[in-house]
Coordinates of C-alpha atoms in Angstrom, one line a residue:
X1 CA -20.6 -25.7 -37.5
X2 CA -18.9 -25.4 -33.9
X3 CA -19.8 -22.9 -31.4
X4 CA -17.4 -22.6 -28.1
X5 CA -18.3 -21.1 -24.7
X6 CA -15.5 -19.6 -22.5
X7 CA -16.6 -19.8 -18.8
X8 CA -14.2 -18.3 -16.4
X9 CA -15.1 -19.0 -12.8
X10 CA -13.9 -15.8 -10.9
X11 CA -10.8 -16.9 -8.6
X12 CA -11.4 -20.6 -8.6
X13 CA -7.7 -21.5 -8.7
X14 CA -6.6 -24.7 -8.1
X15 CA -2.8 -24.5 -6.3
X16 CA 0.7 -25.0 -7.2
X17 CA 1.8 -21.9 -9.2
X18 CA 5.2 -22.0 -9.6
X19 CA 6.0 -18.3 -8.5
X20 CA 3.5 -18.1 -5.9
X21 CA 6.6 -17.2 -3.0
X22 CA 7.0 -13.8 -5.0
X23 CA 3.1 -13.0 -4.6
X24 CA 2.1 -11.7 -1.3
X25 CA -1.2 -11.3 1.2
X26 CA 0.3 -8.7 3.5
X27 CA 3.7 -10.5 4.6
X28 CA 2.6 -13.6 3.8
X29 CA 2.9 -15.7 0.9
X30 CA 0.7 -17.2 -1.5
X31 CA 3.0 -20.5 -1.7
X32 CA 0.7 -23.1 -0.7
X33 CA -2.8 -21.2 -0.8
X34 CA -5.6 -23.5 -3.2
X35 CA -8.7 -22.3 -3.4
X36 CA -10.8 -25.4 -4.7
X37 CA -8.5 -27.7 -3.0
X38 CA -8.8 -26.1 0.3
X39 CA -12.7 -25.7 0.4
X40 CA -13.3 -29.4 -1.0
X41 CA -10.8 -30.3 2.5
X42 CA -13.1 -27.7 4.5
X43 CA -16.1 -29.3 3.5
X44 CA -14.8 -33.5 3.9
X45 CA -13.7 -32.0 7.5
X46 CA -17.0 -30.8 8.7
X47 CA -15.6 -26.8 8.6
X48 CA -18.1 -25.6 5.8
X49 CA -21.6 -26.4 7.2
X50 CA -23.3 -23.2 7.3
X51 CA -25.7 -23.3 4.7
X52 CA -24.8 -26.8 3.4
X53 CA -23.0 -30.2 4.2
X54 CA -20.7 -32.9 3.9
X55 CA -18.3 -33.2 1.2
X56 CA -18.2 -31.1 -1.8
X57 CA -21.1 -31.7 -4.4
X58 CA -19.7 -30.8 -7.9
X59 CA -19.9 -33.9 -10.1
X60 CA -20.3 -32.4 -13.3
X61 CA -17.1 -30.4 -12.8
X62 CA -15.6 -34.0 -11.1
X63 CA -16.9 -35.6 -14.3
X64 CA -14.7 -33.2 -16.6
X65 CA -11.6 -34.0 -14.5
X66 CA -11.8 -31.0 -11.7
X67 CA -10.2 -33.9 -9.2
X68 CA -7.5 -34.5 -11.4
X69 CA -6.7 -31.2 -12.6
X70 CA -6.4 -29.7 -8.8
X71 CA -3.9 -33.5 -8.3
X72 CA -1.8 -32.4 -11.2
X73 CA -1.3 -28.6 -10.5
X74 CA -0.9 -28.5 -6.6
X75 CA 0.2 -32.4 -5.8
X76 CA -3.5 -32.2 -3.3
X77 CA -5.7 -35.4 -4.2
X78 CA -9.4 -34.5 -2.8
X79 CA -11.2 -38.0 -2.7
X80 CA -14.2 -36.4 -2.9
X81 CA -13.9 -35.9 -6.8
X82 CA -12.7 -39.0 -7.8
X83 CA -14.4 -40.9 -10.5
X84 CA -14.7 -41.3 -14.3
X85 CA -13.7 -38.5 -16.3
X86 CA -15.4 -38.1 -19.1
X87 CA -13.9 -34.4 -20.2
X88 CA -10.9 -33.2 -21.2
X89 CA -8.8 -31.5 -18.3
X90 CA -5.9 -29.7 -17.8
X91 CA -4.0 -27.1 -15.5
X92 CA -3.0 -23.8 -16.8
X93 CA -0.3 -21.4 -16.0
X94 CA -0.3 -17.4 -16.0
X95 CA 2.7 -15.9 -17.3
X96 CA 1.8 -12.1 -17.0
X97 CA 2.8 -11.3 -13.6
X98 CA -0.1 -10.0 -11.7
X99 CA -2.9 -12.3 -9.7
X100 CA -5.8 -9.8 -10.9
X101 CA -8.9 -9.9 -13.5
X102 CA -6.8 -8.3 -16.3
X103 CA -3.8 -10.0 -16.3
X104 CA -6.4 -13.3 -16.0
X105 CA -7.9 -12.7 -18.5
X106 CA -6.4 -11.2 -21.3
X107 CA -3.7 -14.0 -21.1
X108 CA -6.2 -16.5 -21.4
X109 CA -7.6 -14.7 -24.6
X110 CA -4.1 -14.6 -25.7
X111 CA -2.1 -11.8 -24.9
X112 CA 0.1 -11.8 -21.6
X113 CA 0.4 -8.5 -20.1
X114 CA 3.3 -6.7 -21.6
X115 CA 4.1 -4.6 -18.6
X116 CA 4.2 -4.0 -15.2
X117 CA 0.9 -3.2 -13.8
X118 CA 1.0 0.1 -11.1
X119 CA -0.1 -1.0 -7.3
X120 CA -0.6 1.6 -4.4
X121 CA 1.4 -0.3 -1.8
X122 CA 0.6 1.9 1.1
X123 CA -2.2 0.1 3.1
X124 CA -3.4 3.9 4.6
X125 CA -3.1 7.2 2.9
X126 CA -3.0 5.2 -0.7
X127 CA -3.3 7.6 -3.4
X128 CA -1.0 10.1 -4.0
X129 CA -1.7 13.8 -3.2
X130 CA -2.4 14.8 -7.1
X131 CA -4.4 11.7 -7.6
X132 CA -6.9 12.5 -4.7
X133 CA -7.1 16.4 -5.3
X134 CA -8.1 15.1 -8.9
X135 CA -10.9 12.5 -7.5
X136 CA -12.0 15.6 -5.6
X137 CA -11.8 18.0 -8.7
X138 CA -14.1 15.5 -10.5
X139 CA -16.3 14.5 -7.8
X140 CA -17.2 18.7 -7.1
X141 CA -16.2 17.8 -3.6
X142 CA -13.3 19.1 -0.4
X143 CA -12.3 15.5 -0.4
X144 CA -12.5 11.8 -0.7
X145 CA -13.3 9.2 2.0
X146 CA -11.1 5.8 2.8
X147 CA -7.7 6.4 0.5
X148 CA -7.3 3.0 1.7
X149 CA -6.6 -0.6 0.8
X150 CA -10.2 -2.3 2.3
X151 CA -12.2 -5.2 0.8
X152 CA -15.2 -3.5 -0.4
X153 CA -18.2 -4.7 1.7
X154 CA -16.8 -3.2 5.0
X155 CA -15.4 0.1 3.7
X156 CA -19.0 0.9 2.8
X157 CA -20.5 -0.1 6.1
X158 CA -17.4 2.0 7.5
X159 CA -18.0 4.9 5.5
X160 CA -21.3 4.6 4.4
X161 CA -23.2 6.9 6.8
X162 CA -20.5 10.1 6.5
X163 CA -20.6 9.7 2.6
X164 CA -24.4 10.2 2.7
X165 CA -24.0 13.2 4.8
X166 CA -21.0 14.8 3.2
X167 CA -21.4 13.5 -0.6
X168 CA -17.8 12.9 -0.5
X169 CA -16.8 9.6 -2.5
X170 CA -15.2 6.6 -0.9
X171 CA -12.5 5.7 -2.8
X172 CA -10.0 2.7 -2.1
X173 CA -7.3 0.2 -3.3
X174 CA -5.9 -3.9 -2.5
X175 CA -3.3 -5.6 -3.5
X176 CA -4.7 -5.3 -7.3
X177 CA -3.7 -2.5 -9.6
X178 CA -7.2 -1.1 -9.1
X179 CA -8.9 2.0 -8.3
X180 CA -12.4 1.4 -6.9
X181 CA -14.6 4.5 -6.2
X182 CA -18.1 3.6 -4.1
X183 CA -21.0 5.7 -3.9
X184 CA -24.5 5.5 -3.0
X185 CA -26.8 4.9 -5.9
X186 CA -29.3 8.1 -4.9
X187 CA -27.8 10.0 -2.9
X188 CA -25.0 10.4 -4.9
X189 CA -26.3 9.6 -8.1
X190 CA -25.3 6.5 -10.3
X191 CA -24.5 8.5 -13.5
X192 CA -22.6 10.7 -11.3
X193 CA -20.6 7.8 -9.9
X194 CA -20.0 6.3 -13.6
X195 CA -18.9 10.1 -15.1
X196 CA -16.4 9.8 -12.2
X197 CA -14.7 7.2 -12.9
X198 CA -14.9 7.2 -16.4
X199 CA -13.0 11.0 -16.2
X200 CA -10.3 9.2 -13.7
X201 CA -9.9 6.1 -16.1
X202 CA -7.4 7.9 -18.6
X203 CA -5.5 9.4 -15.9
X204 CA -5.3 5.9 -13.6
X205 CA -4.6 4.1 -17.1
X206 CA -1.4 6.7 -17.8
X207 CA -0.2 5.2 -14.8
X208 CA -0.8 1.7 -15.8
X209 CA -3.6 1.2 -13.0
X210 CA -5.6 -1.5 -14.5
X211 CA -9.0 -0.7 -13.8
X212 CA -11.1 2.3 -12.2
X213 CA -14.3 0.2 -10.8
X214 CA -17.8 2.0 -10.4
X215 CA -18.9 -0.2 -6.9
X216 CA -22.5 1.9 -6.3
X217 CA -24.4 0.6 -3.5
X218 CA -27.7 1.4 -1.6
X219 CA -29.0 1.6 2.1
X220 CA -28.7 3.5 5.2
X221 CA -26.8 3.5 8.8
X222 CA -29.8 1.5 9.8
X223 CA -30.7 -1.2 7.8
X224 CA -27.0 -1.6 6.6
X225 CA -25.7 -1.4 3.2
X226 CA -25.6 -3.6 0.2
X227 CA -23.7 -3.3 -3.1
X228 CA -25.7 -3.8 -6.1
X229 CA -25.0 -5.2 -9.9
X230 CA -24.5 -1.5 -11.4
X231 CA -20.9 -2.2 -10.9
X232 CA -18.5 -1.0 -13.9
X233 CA -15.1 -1.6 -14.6
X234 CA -13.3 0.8 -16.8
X235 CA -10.1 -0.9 -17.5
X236 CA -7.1 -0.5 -19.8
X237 CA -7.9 -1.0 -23.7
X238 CA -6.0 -4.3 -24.5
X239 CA -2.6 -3.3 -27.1
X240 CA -3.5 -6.1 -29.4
X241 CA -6.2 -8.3 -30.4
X242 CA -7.1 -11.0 -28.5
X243 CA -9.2 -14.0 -28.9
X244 CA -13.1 -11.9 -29.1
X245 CA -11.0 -10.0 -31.6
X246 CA -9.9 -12.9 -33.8
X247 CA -13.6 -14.3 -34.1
X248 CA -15.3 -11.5 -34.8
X249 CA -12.5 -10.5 -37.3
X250 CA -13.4 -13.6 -38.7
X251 CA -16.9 -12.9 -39.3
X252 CA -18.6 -14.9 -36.6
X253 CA -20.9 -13.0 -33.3
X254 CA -19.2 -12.9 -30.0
X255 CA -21.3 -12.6 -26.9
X256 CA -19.5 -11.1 -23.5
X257 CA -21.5 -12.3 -20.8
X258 CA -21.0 -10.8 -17.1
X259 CA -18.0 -8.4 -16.5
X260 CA -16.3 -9.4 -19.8
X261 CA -16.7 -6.4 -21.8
X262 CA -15.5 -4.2 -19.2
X263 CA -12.2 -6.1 -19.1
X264 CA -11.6 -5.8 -22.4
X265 CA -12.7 -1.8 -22.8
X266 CA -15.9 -3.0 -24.2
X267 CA -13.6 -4.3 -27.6
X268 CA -14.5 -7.4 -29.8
X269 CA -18.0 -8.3 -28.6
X270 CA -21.1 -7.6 -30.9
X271 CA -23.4 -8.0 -27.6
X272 CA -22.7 -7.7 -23.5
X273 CA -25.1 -8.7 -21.0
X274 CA -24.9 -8.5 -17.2
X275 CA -26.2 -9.0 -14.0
X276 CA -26.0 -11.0 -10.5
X277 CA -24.2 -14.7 -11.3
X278 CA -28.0 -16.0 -10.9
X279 CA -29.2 -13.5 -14.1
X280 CA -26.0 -14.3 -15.7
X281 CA -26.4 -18.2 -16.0
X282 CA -29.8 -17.6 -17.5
X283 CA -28.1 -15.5 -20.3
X284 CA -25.7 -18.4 -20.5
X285 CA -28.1 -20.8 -20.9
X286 CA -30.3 -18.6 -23.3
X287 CA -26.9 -18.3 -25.6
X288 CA -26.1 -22.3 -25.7
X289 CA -29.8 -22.5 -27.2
X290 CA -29.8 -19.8 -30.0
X291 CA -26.1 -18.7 -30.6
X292 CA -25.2 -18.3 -34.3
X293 CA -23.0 -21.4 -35.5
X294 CA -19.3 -20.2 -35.4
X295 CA -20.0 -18.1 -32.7
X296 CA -18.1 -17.2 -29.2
X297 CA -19.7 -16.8 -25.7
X298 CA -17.4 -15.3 -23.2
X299 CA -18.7 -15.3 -20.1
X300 CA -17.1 -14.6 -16.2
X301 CA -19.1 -15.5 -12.8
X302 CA -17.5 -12.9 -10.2
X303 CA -19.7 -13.8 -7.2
X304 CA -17.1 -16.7 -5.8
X305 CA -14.8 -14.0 -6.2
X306 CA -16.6 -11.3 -4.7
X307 CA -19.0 -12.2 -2.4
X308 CA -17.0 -15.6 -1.0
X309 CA -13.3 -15.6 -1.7
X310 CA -12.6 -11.6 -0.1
X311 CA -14.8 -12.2 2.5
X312 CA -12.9 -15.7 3.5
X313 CA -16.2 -17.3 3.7
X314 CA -15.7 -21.0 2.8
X315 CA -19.4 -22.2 3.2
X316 CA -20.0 -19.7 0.9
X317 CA -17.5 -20.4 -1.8
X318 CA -18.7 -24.0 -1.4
X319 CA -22.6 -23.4 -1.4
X320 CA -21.5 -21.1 -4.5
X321 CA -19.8 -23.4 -6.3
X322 CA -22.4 -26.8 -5.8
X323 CA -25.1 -24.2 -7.1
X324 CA -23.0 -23.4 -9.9
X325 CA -22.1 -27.2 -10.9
X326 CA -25.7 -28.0 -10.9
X327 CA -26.6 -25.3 -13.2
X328 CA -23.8 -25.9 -15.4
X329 CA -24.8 -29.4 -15.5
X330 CA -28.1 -28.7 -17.0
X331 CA -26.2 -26.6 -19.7
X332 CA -24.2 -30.0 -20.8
X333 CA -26.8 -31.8 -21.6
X334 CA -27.9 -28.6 -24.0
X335 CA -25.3 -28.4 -25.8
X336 CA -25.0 -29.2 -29.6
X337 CA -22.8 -31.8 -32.0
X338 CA -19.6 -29.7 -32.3
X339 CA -20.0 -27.3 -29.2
X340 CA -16.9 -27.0 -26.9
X341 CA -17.7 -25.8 -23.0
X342 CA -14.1 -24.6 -21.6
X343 CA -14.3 -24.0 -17.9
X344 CA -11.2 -22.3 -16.3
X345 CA -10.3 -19.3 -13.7
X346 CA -8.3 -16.0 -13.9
X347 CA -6.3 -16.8 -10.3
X348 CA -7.3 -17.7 -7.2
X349 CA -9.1 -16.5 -3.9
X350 CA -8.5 -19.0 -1.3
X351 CA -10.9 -18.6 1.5
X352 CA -8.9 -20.6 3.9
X353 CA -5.8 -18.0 3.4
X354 CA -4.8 -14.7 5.4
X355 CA -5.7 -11.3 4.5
X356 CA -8.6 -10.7 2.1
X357 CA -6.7 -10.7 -1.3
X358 CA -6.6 -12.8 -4.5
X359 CA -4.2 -15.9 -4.5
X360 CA -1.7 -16.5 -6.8
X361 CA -2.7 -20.2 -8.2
X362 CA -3.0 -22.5 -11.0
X363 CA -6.1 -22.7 -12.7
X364 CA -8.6 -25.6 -13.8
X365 CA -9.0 -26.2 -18.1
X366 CA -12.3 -28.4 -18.4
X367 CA -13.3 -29.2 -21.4
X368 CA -16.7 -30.6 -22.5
X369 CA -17.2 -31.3 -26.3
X370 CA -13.7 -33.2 -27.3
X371 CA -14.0 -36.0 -25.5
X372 CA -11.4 -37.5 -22.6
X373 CA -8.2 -36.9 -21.9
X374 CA -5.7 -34.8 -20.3
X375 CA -3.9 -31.5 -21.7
X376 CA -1.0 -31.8 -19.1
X377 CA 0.0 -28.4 -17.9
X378 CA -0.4 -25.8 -20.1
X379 CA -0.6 -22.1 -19.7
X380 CA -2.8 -19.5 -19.7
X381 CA -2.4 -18.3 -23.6
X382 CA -2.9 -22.1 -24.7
X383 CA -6.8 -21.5 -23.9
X384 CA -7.3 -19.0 -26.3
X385 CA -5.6 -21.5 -28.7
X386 CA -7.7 -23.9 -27.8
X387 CA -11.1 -22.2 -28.1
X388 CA -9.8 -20.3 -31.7
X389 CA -8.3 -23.7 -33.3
X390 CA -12.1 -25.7 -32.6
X391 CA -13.7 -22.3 -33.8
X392 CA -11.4 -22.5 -37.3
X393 CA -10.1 -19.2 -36.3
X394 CA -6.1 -18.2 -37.1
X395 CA -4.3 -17.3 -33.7
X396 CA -1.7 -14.7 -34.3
X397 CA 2.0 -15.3 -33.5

């Protein structure tokens, strides 16, 4: 009986969306940006040496048609990826208008945000007044540091040391529909840091914020600070079922691997596991050897996304992604009669772009388990169908 494992590579986007002019990183816009295309140039042009060299290594991903899937949805051929294509390949398009993790991802488990996400536009003094006199109220505190749009990694080495002396939390924003509250893990308190954000979820969620994210971290002034995998993300409860809902309606287990569960308000998976992208392949792995027949394994790698794309760090996004070929190319030869592998993305993060926000892009379908061929462009929603249709499962109109 089949199985089908749904692997979305965080903010690999491949170029070419058709509305990228109305998407913006500061003034400028995202017409043009290509995250996979623009680090496999990096990387043939000498640019992405630090930690690595010389074009980019990813056959198995070249072998399931990334090359020609990047060709057909941005017009950008990367020589580097040609040769035989033994997988089935496609470009997708998002509908839902947002280049964020929700919008992603609930459109490719089938249901296209049915509204307009809520953004806090102002890049200083983000949060309204009632919003941050609530953050206080729940945090026991005078007041909240940042109220900022920052990527996450220097906010914390900004206000890491006066959070630790006053306890107040450090709360910011981007160009997502997202609330992110950081705290250290001890000084603070982790369960602390979680109650806040789960009491601040309903209210951000009126407002049709997408997610409230938990970012605890640890260290001092001294040594610096690092973030660590107790992230959460409480985000808005889907309004219909979507594809982890379909299968296990239909009886079969569904496995959320990574930050999958917190996308989807924890909804439609019979078991979640987590940790860094390294812990999370070994659960992947673990899954394509004992997963029930009929089952689902939904699974997201963040790290290209977080630790690479934000911090426009193309070596890294490359080293990340050749690490990530090579372990997903021992998982192919794993997998059993019947099994389908569907690689894809939520949007993009090009690390070559300005500012430090998510792209609006195209993303790669890669398909191991029907064969060769090409799916042609296709959108977002067509994945789910895709994935239910080889597990036998209905998809709703």
């Amino acid at each position: 009986m089949a199985r089908a494992f749904l692997v979305v590579m965080d903010s690999v986007g491949i170029g070419g969306a058709p509305d990228a002019d109305t998407f913006f990183n500061g003034r400028v816009p995202d017409t043009g940006a290509n995250t996979l295309g623009h680090i496999a140039q990096a990387c043939a042009e000498g640019r992405a040496e630090d930690g690595r060299s010389g074009p980019l290594n990813v056959p198995h991903m070249a072998s399931l048609g990334l090359g020609p899937a990047i060709e057909l949805a941005s017009g950008l051929h990367i020589a580097s990826l040609d040769g035989t294509v033994s997988g089935t390949w496609g470009a997708a398009t998002e509908n839902s208008r947002g280049k964020d993790t929700p919008s992603g991802h609930w459109e490719l488990a089938g249901l296209p945000v049915p509204w307009e996400w809520h953004y806090f536009p102002d890049v200083s003094k983000s949060f309204p007044p009632a919003l941050v006199a609530q953050l206080a109220a729940f945090a026991g505190t005078d007041e909240i540091l940042g109220n900022c749009h920052a990527p996450g990694t220097a906010i914390i080495e900004e206000f890491g040391a006066q959070h630790i002396k006053t306890g107040f939390p450090i709360c910011y924003t981007s160009a997502d529909s997202v609330l992110q509250i950081a705290a250290h893990e001890e000084s603070f308190g982790l369960q602390r840091l979680l109650d806040l954000c789960e009491n601040m979820a309903p209210i951000a969620h009126e407002m049709k914020v997408g997610r409230v994210i938990a970012r605890p971290f640890i260290g001092d002034a001294q040594s610096g600070f690092t973030r660590t995998t107790n992230r959460r993300d409480f985000a808005i409860k889907p309004p219909a079922p979507v594809l982890s809902n379909w299968v296990q309606d239909s009886g079969a287990r569904v496995y959320a691997v990574g930050k999958i569960g917190d996308i989807f308000s924890m909804t439609g998976f019979d078991e979640v596991r987590k940790g860094s992208d390294e812990t999370l392949m070994g659960h992947l792995g673990d899954l394509v050897e004992s997963a029930e027949d009929g089952s689902l394994t939904f699974a997201n790698f963040v790290e290209f996304d977080s630790l690479y794309g934000h911090r426009r760090d193309v070596s890294g996004y490359a080293r990340a992604l050749e690490w990530f070929d090579a372990e997903i190319g021992k998982l192919l030869g794993q997998l059993r009669d019947g099994d389908l592998l569907v690689l894809t993305a939520d949007h993009g993060n090009d690390p070559t772009w300005v500012g430090t926000d998510h792209t609006r892009e195209r993303a790669p379908v890669l398909v191991a388990g029907q064969g060769a061929g090409s799916l042609g462009q296709i959108g977002f929603r067509d994945v789910a169908g895709l994935v239910a249709r080889h597990l036998g499962v209905a998809v709703p109109d």
